[in-house]
CSV table of C-alpha atoms and ligand atoms in Angstrom, one decimal:
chain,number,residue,atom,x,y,z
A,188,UNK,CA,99.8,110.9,131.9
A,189,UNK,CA,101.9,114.1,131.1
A,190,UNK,CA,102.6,114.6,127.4
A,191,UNK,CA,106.2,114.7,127.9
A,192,UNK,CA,106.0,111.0,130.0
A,193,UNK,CA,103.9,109.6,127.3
A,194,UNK,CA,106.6,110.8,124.4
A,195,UNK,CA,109.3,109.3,126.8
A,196,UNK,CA,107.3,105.9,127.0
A,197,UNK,CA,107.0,105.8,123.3
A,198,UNK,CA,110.7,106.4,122.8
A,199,UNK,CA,111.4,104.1,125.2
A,200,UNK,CA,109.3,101.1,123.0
A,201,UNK,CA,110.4,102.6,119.8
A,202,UNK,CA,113.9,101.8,120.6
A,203,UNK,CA,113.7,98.7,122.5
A,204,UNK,CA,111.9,97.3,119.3
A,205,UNK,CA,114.6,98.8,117.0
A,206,UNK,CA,117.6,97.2,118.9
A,207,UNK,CA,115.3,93.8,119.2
A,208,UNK,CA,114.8,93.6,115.3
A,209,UNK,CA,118.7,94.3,114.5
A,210,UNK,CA,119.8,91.3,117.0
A,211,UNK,CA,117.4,89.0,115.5
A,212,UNK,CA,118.7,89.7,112.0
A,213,UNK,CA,122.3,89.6,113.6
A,214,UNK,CA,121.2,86.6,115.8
A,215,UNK,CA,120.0,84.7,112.0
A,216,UNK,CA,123.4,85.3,110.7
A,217,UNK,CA,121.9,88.7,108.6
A,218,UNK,CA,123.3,92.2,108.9
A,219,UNK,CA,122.1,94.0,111.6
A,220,UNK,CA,120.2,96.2,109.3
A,221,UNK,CA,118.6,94.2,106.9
A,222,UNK,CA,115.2,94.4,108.2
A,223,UNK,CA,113.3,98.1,107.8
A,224,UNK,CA,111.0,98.9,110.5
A,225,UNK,CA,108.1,100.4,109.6
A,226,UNK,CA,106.2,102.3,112.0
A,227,UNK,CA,102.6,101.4,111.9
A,228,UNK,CA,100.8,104.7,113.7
A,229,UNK,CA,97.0,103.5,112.7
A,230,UNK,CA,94.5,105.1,115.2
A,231,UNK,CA,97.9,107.7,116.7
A,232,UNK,CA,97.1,111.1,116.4
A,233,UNK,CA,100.2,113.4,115.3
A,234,UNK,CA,100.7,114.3,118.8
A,235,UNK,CA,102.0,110.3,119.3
A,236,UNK,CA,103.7,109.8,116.0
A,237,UNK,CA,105.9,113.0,117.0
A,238,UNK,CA,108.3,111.4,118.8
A,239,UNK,CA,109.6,108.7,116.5
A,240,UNK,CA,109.9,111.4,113.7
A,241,UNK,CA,111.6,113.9,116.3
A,242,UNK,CA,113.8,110.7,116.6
A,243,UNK,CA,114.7,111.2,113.3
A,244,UNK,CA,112.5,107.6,112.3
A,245,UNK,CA,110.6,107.9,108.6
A,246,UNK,CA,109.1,104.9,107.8
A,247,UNK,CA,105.5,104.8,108.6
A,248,UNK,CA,102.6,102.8,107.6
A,249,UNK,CA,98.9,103.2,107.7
A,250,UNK,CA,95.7,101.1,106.9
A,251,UNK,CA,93.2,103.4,106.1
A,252,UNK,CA,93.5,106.4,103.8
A,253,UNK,CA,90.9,108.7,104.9
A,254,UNK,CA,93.2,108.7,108.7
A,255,UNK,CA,96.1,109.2,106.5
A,256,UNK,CA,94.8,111.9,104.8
A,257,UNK,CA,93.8,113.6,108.1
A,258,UNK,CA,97.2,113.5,109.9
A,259,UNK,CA,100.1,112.9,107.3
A,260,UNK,CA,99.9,116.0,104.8
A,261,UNK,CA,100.9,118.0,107.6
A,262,UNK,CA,103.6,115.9,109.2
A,263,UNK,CA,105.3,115.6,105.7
A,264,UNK,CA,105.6,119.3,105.0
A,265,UNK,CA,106.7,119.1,109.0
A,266,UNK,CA,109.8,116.4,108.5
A,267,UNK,CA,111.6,116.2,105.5
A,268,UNK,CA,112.1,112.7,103.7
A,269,UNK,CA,109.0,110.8,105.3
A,270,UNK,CA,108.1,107.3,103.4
A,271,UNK,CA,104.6,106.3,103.8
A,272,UNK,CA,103.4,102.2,103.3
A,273,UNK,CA,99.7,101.6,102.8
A,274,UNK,CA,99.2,98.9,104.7
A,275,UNK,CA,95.5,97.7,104.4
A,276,UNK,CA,92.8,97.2,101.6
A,277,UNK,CA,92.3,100.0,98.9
A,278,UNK,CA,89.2,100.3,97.5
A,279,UNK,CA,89.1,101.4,93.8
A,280,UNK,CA,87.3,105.0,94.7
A,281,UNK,CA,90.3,106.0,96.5
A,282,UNK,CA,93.2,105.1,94.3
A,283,UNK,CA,93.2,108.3,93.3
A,284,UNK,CA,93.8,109.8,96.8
A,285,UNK,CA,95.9,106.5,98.2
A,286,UNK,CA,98.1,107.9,95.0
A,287,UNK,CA,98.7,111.6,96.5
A,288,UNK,CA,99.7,110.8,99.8
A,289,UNK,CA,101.6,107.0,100.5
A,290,UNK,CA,105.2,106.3,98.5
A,291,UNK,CA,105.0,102.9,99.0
A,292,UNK,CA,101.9,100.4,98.8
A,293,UNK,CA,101.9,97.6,100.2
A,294,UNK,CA,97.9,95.5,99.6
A,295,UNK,CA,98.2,95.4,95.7
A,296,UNK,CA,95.4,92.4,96.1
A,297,UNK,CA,93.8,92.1,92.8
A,298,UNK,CA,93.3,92.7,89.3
A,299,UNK,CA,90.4,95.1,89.5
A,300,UNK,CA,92.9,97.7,91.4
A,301,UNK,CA,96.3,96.7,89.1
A,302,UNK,CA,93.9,98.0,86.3
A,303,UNK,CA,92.7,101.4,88.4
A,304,UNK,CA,96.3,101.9,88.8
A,305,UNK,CA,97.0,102.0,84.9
A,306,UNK,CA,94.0,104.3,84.6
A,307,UNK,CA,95.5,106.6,87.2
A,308,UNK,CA,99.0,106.2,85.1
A,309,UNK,CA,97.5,106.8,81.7
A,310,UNK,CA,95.8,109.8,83.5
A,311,UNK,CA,99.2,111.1,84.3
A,312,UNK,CA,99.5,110.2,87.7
A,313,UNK,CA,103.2,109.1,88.3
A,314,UNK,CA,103.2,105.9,90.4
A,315,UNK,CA,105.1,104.7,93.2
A,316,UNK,CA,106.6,100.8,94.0
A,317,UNK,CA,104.0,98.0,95.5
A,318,UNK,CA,103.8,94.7,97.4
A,319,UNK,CA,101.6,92.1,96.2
A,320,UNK,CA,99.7,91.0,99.4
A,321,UNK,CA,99.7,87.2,99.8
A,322,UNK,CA,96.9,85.6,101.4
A,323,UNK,CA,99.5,82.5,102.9
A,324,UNK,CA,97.1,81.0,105.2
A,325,UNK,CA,94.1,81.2,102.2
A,326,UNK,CA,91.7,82.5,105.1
A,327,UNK,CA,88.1,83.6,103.2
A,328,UNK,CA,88.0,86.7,105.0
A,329,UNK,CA,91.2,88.1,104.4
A,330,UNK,CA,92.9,89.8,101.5
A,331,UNK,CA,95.5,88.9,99.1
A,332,UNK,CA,96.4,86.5,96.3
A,333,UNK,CA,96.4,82.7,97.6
A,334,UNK,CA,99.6,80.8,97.2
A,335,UNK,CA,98.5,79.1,94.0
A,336,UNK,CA,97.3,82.4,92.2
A,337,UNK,CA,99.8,84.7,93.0
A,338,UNK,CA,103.0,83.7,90.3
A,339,UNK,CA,100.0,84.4,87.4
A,340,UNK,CA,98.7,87.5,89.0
A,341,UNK,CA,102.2,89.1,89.7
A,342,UNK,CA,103.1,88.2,85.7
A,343,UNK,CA,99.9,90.6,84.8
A,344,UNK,CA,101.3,93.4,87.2
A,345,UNK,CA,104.8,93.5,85.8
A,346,UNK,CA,104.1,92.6,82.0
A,347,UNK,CA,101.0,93.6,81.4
A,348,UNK,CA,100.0,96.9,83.8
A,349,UNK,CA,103.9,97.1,83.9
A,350,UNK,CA,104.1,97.8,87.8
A,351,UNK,CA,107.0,98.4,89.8
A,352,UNK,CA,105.8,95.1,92.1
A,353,UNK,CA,109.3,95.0,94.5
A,354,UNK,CA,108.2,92.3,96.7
A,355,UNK,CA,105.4,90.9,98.7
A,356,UNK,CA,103.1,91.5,101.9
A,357,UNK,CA,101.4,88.8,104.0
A,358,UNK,CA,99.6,89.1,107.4
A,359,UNK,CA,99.5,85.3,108.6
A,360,UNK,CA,96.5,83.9,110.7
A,361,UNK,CA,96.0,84.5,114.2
A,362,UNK,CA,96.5,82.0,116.6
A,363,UNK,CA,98.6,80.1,113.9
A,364,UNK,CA,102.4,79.8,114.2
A,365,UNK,CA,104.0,82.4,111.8
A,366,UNK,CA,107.0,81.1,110.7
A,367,UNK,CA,105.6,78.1,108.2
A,368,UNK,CA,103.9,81.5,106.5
A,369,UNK,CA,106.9,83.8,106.5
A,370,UNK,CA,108.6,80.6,104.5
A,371,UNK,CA,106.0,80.3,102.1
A,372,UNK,CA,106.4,83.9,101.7
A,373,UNK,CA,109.7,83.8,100.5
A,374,UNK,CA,109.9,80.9,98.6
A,375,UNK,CA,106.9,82.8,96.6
A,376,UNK,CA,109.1,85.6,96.4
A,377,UNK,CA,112.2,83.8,95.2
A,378,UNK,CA,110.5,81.8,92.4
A,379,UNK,CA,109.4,85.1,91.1
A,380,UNK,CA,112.7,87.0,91.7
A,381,UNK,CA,111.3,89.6,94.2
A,382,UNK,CA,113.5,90.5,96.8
A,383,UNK,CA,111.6,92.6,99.1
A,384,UNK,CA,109.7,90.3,102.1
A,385,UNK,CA,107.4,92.5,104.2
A,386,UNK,CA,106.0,90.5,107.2
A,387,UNK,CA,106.3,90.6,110.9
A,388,UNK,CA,104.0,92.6,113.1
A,389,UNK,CA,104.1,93.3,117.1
A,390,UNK,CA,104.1,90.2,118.3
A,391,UNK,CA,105.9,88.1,115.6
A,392,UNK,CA,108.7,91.0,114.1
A,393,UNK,CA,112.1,88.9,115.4
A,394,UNK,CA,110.5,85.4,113.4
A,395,UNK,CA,109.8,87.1,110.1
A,396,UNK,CA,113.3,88.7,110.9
A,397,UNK,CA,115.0,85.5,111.0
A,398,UNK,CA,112.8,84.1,108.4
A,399,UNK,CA,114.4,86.8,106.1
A,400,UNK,CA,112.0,89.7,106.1
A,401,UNK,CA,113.4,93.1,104.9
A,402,UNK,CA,110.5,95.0,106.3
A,403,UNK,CA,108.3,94.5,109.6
A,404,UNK,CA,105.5,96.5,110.3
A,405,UNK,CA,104.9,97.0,114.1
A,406,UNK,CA,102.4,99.0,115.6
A,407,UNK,CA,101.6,98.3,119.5
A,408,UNK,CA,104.9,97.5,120.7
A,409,UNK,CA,105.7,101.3,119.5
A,410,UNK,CA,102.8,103.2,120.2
A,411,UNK,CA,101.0,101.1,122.7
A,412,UNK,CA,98.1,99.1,123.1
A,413,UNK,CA,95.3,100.7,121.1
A,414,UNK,CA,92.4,101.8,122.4
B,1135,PLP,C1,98.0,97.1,112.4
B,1135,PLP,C2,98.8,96.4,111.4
B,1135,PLP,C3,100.1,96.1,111.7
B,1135,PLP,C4,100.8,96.4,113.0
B,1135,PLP,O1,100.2,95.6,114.0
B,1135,PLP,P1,100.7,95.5,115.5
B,1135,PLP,O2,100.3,94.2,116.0
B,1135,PLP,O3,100.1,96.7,116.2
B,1135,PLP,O4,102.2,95.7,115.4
B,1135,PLP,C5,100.9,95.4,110.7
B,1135,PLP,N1,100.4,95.1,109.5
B,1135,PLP,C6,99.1,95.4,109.2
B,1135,PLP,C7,98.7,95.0,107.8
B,1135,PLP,C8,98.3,96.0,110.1
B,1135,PLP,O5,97.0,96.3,109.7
């Protein structure tokens, strides 16, 4: 496919998503804009993330920080006022890096990597706001604090380590019906007095919209199927 068809087919999914999200937060009674979309361009080169930013979109997310590091230096000296979500598991050996390049992350998970953020901090390291990532369907291979865990473990990020947690992430199980998880979500969230809900991905964004996300992440239905 030509370049310029391909950039035509993204901007074409890019928009049908963002007029799908605002009329399923108009559609739950919310204002049209109450949900964020982030852009999740994982495993995009520059050459596909291009036309959302030329669209003037700047909310992007990405899983891994070694791809970030690759292709989002560049693109933020490129577009002005770009906000970056780290989306998937940090490892302790790349705080330091995660740090330098995302303003927003997203898989705050556990105590090991609340504490490498304070030594980053006390190393003068300035840093930015996170989600605590909820592990709502308590799956053994996933991430996150379960359900039952997650009230102590946000107290030790905001008193103790003295984070700026703003809300909380969950990714609910395949194959399992999302809505019962976006609800455990924010019930989480309001008992601790968080306000910022990020969940929703391709294939479930207009739920978690109704089920009072203020952030989805979708990927595929923007970029395409990847390969
Ligand atoms: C990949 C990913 C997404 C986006 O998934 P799509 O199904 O492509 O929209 C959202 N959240 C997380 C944590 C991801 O890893």
């Amino acid at each position: 496919m030509s370049e310029m068809l391909e950039n035509k087919e993204t901007l074409g999914r890019f928009q049908n998503v963002v007029d799908r999200l605002a009329s399923a937060c108009v559609q739950s009674g919310r204002k049209g804009d109450a949900a964020d979309l982030i852009a999740v361009s994982k495993t995009y080169d520059a050459a596909h993330i291009r036309p959302v930013l030329e669209a003037g979109h700047r909310a992007f997310g990405e899983n891994r920080v070694q791809e970030a590091k690759d292709k989002w230096p560049a693109l933020k000296h490129e577009y002005e006022g770009v906000e970056l979500h780290l989306i998937g598991p940090l490892q302790t050996n790349k705080v330091k890096d995660a740090l330098g390049l995302f303003d927003v992350i997203q898989t705050l998970d556990r105590e090991k990597l609340a504490r490498a953020f304070v030594k980053a901090r006390a190393q003068g390291v300035s840093l930015p706001s996170f989600y605590v990532q909820v592990n709502t369907g308590c799956e053994p291979q996933k991430a996150g604090q379960l359900p039952d865990a997650v009230d102590g473990f946000l107290q030790m990020c905001r008193e103790e380590c003295q984070l700026n947690v703003v809300g909380l992430m969950c990714i609910p199980p395949v194959g399992e019906s999302a809505g019962p998880h976006f609800d455990l979500l924010t019930h989480i969230a309001a008992r601790n007095g968080l306000s910022q809900l990020s969940m929703g991905m391709s294939g479930d964004f207009e739920t978690a919209a109704a089920h009072g996300a203020t952030a989805v992440r979708v990927g595929s239905a923007i970029f395409g199927q990847r390969g």
